[in-house]
Coordinates of C-alpha atoms in Angstrom, one line a residue:
X1 CA 5.0 43.0 -6.1
X2 CA 4.2 45.6 -3.7
X3 CA 1.9 45.7 -1.6
X4 CA -2.2 44.9 -2.7
X5 CA -5.1 47.5 -1.7
X6 CA -8.8 47.8 -3.0
X7 CA -11.3 50.5 -3.0
X8 CA -14.6 50.4 -4.6
X9 CA -17.7 53.0 -4.5
X10 CA -21.1 51.0 -5.4
X11 CA -24.6 53.2 -6.1
X12 CA -27.1 51.8 -3.2
X13 CA -29.7 53.8 -6.0
X14 CA -29.2 52.4 -9.5
X15 CA -32.7 54.6 -10.3
X16 CA -33.9 54.8 -13.4
X17 CA -31.5 56.5 -15.3
X18 CA -30.8 56.2 -19.4
X19 CA -26.7 56.0 -18.1
X20 CA -25.9 55.4 -14.7
X21 CA -23.1 54.5 -12.6
X22 CA -23.1 51.2 -10.4
X23 CA -19.7 50.7 -9.3
X24 CA -16.2 51.9 -9.9
X25 CA -13.6 50.7 -8.2
X26 CA -9.8 50.8 -8.1
X27 CA -7.5 47.3 -6.4
X28 CA -4.0 45.5 -6.6
X29 CA -4.9 42.3 -6.3
X30 CA -3.0 39.2 -4.5
X31 CA -1.6 36.4 -6.8
X32 CA -3.7 34.5 -8.1
X33 CA -7.2 36.1 -6.9
X34 CA -9.9 35.6 -8.6
X35 CA -13.6 37.0 -8.7
X36 CA -15.9 33.6 -10.5
X37 CA -17.7 32.1 -11.6
X38 CA -20.3 34.4 -11.7
X39 CA -23.0 37.1 -13.5
X40 CA -23.4 40.3 -13.8
X41 CA -26.6 42.8 -13.9
X42 CA -24.9 45.1 -15.4
X43 CA -22.1 46.3 -18.1
X44 CA -18.3 46.4 -16.1
X45 CA -14.6 47.1 -17.8
X46 CA -11.2 46.9 -16.5
X47 CA -8.4 48.5 -17.0
X48 CA -5.1 47.1 -16.9
X49 CA -2.9 49.4 -15.3
X50 CA -0.3 46.9 -14.6
X51 CA 1.0 43.1 -14.1
X52 CA -1.2 40.3 -15.9
X53 CA -4.5 38.2 -15.5
X54 CA -6.8 36.0 -17.1
X55 CA -10.8 36.6 -18.0
X56 CA -12.4 33.4 -19.2
X57 CA -15.9 34.1 -20.6
X58 CA -18.4 31.2 -21.8
X59 CA -16.2 28.8 -23.5
X60 CA -13.4 31.5 -24.6
X61 CA -10.1 32.3 -22.4
X62 CA -7.8 35.3 -22.5
X63 CA -4.1 36.2 -20.9
X64 CA -4.1 40.2 -20.4
X65 CA -1.8 42.9 -19.3
X66 CA -0.6 46.1 -19.1
X67 CA -3.3 48.6 -21.3
X68 CA -6.0 46.6 -21.6
X69 CA -9.6 47.0 -21.6
X70 CA -12.1 43.8 -20.4
X71 CA -15.9 44.3 -20.4
X72 CA -18.5 41.7 -18.7
X73 CA -21.7 41.7 -20.5
X74 CA -24.4 41.1 -18.7
X75 CA -26.0 38.0 -17.8
X76 CA -22.7 35.9 -18.9
X77 CA -20.9 33.4 -17.0
X78 CA -17.4 35.0 -16.3
X79 CA -14.3 34.4 -14.3
X80 CA -11.2 36.1 -14.4
X81 CA -8.5 36.1 -12.2
X82 CA -4.8 37.6 -11.4
X83 CA -0.9 36.0 -12.6
X84 CA 1.1 33.9 -9.5
X85 CA 4.1 35.7 -10.7
X86 CA 2.5 38.6 -11.8
X87 CA -0.5 39.8 -10.1
X88 CA -2.2 42.4 -11.9
X89 CA -3.7 46.4 -10.9
X90 CA -6.9 47.7 -12.3
X91 CA -9.2 50.0 -12.3
X92 CA -13.1 49.4 -13.7
X93 CA -16.8 51.4 -14.4
X94 CA -19.6 49.4 -13.9
X95 CA -22.7 50.9 -15.2
X96 CA -26.3 49.9 -17.7
X97 CA -29.0 52.1 -18.5
X98 CA -31.5 52.2 -22.0
X99 CA -28.3 54.4 -23.9
X100 CA -25.6 51.5 -22.8
X101 CA -26.3 49.6 -25.4
X102 CA -26.1 51.0 -27.6
X103 CA -23.0 53.6 -27.0
X104 CA -20.7 50.0 -26.6
X105 CA -21.9 49.2 -30.1
X106 CA -19.8 52.2 -31.3
X107 CA -17.2 50.6 -29.8
X108 CA -14.6 48.2 -30.8
X109 CA -15.7 46.0 -27.6
X110 CA -17.9 43.4 -28.7
X111 CA -19.5 40.4 -27.1
X112 CA -17.2 37.8 -29.3
X113 CA -14.7 40.1 -28.9
X114 CA -14.8 42.0 -25.1
X115 CA -11.1 42.3 -24.7
X116 CA -9.3 45.6 -26.6
X117 CA -5.3 46.5 -26.7
X118 CA -5.3 50.6 -26.8
X119 CA -2.7 52.5 -25.7
X120 CA -3.8 55.8 -25.2
X121 CA -2.2 58.7 -22.1
X122 CA -6.6 59.7 -21.9
X123 CA -7.8 56.4 -21.0
X124 CA -6.2 56.0 -17.3
X125 CA -6.7 59.1 -16.6
X126 CA -10.0 58.9 -18.2
X127 CA -11.1 56.0 -15.9
X128 CA -9.5 57.8 -12.5
X129 CA -12.2 60.8 -13.3
X130 CA -14.7 58.1 -12.7
X131 CA -13.4 56.9 -9.6
X132 CA -12.4 60.1 -8.1
X133 CA -16.0 62.2 -8.3
X134 CA -17.3 59.1 -6.1
X135 CA -20.3 59.7 -3.8
X136 CA -23.8 59.4 -2.6
X137 CA -25.6 63.2 -3.4
X138 CA -26.8 64.1 -6.8
X139 CA -23.8 65.8 -7.6
X140 CA -21.7 63.3 -6.9
X141 CA -23.5 60.9 -9.1
X142 CA -24.2 63.2 -11.9
X143 CA -20.3 63.9 -12.2
X144 CA -19.5 60.2 -12.9
X145 CA -22.6 60.2 -15.5
X146 CA -20.3 62.5 -17.1
X147 CA -16.7 61.8 -16.7
X148 CA -18.3 57.9 -17.7
X149 CA -19.9 59.4 -21.0
X150 CA -16.0 61.5 -21.5
X151 CA -14.9 57.7 -21.5
X152 CA -17.5 55.6 -23.5
X153 CA -16.4 58.5 -26.6
X154 CA -12.4 57.7 -26.1
X155 CA -13.5 54.2 -26.7
X156 CA -15.5 55.1 -29.7
X157 CA -13.1 57.4 -31.1
X158 CA -10.3 54.9 -30.6
X159 CA -12.2 52.4 -32.3
X160 CA -11.6 51.2 -35.9
X161 CA -15.3 52.5 -37.3
X162 CA -14.4 56.0 -35.3
X163 CA -18.3 55.3 -34.3
X164 CA -20.3 55.3 -37.2
X165 CA -23.2 52.9 -36.9
X166 CA -24.3 50.2 -39.8
X167 CA -26.0 50.6 -42.5
X168 CA -25.7 54.5 -42.8
X169 CA -28.0 57.0 -40.9
X170 CA -28.0 56.7 -37.5
X171 CA -32.0 57.1 -36.4
X172 CA -31.2 55.8 -33.2
X173 CA -28.9 58.2 -32.5
X174 CA -31.4 61.1 -33.9
X175 CA -34.6 59.9 -32.2
X176 CA -32.9 60.1 -28.5
X177 CA -31.7 63.5 -29.4
X178 CA -35.2 64.7 -30.5
X179 CA -36.3 63.1 -27.4
X180 CA -33.5 65.3 -25.1
X181 CA -34.4 67.8 -26.5
X182 CA -38.5 67.3 -26.4
X183 CA -39.8 65.3 -24.2
X184 CA -40.6 68.0 -21.8
X185 CA -43.6 68.7 -24.9
X186 CA -46.5 66.7 -25.1
X187 CA -44.3 64.0 -27.6
X188 CA -45.6 60.0 -28.5
X189 CA -43.3 57.8 -31.0
X190 CA -45.7 59.0 -34.3
X191 CA -43.8 62.4 -33.4
X192 CA -41.2 61.3 -32.9
X193 CA -40.9 58.8 -36.5
X194 CA -42.9 61.6 -38.2
X195 CA -39.4 64.5 -37.0
X196 CA -36.7 61.9 -37.9
X197 CA -38.3 60.5 -41.3
X198 CA -38.5 56.8 -40.3
X199 CA -42.0 54.6 -39.7
X200 CA -43.0 54.0 -36.8
X201 CA -41.8 49.6 -37.1
X202 CA -39.1 50.6 -38.2
X203 CA -38.2 52.5 -35.5
X204 CA -39.6 50.0 -33.5
X205 CA -37.2 47.4 -35.2
X206 CA -34.0 49.3 -35.1
X207 CA -34.2 50.4 -31.2
X208 CA -35.4 47.6 -29.9
X209 CA -31.9 46.3 -32.1
X210 CA -29.9 49.0 -30.4
X211 CA -31.1 49.5 -27.3
X212 CA -32.9 47.0 -26.2
X213 CA -36.7 48.7 -25.4
X214 CA -39.2 50.3 -27.6
X215 CA -39.3 53.4 -28.2
X216 CA -42.0 54.0 -26.2
X217 CA -40.4 52.6 -23.5
X218 CA -37.0 54.7 -23.7
X219 CA -39.1 58.1 -24.0
X220 CA -41.1 56.9 -20.6
X221 CA -37.6 56.3 -19.1
X222 CA -35.5 59.5 -20.1
X223 CA -38.7 61.4 -18.8
X224 CA -38.8 59.7 -15.4
X225 CA -35.5 60.4 -15.2
X226 CA -35.4 63.7 -15.3
X227 CA -38.4 63.8 -12.7
X228 CA -36.1 62.0 -10.9
X229 CA -33.4 64.6 -11.0
X230 CA -36.5 67.2 -10.3
X231 CA -37.1 65.5 -7.7
X232 CA -34.2 64.8 -5.5
X233 CA -32.7 68.9 -7.2
X234 CA -35.5 71.5 -7.2
X235 CA -38.3 72.6 -3.8
X236 CA -41.3 71.7 -7.0
X237 CA -44.5 69.5 -6.2
X238 CA -45.2 66.5 -7.5
X239 CA -47.5 67.7 -9.5
X240 CA -44.5 70.6 -11.8
X241 CA -42.1 67.8 -11.2
X242 CA -45.0 65.4 -13.8
X243 CA -46.5 68.8 -16.2
X244 CA -41.5 69.3 -16.4
X245 CA -41.2 65.8 -17.9
X246 CA -44.2 65.6 -20.0
X247 CA -47.2 64.9 -18.0
X248 CA -50.3 66.9 -17.0
X249 CA -52.2 64.2 -14.8
X250 CA -50.1 64.1 -11.9
X251 CA -51.9 60.7 -11.3
X252 CA -51.2 59.1 -14.4
X253 CA -46.8 60.5 -13.7
X254 CA -47.4 58.9 -10.0
X255 CA -48.2 55.2 -12.0
X256 CA -46.2 55.1 -14.1
X257 CA -43.4 56.3 -11.5
X258 CA -43.8 53.5 -9.3
X259 CA -43.5 51.2 -12.3
X260 CA -39.8 52.6 -13.3
X261 CA -38.7 52.9 -10.0
X262 CA -40.4 51.0 -7.9
X263 CA -41.3 53.6 -5.0
X264 CA -44.0 56.9 -5.5
X265 CA -42.7 60.0 -6.2
X266 CA -43.0 61.1 -2.8
X267 CA -41.7 57.5 -1.4
X268 CA -38.4 58.7 -3.8
X269 CA -38.9 62.8 -2.1
X270 CA -38.1 61.2 1.3
X271 CA -35.4 58.6 0.2
X272 CA -33.3 61.6 -1.5
X273 CA -33.3 62.9 1.3
X274 CA -31.9 60.8 3.8
X275 CA -28.9 60.4 4.7
X276 CA -26.2 59.3 2.5
X277 CA -22.8 57.3 2.7
X278 CA -20.1 56.9 0.0
X279 CA -19.7 52.7 0.2
X280 CA -15.2 51.7 0.7
X281 CA -13.3 48.6 1.4
X282 CA -16.9 46.7 -0.4
X283 CA -15.8 43.5 -2.5
X284 CA -14.3 43.1 -5.8
X285 CA -18.5 44.6 -8.2

């Protein structure tokens, strides 16, 4: 059966990013080893490398083996456990952010279909690459996010629809791309809607349906995520950071920043400069 092992990393910051890695890890479980019943506040995807186990979400029970993936949705009561005879070994990544639901809807995962069987040689190294990039520094976190995008892009590529949106034109994708290119300018929801050729009311509906947030809230959170990166990675004063992410009034920027992150820009900067260390051997996510 082989020796059991476990390694996990957790990011304690949980910044207001459009997509962020909350945790990742790998484990060879012992017979019957379980997590739950419980809920998560983020998405969690496990990939089974070998062995067998079971996953229960709601009233549904799934038996899993090698090359199976299962997803945990935020707020859903779940339990999963290793087989008594052939305990599983898996690798996982936990993540969230305003883009998470949008990207996952382009995969074959659904709440009523939380288990996939995918035999593709790229999946295992793609998940391992996220784990290999772990660390508490900004460059570690940025690298983990980049590798998470690569992993999700594989799930989208391997989906039955190839990631094509329901109902034709992808207004949410066009809007989020417009925001990424123009967030530093004085844009608002009307500007976004006009540039992608849709009404404000329709843009509002598709954003709430796809991302769970309004267009204005997405724009705000995107700007603040960029501000976090600038505060941590540059020596710009707060007023310059505010101007760089589309806020002409530094005081208003500070109020918005505190609403989103729970800290003032200066308190955030002080915390980011404090020593950080990776956490290993923590409990299974």
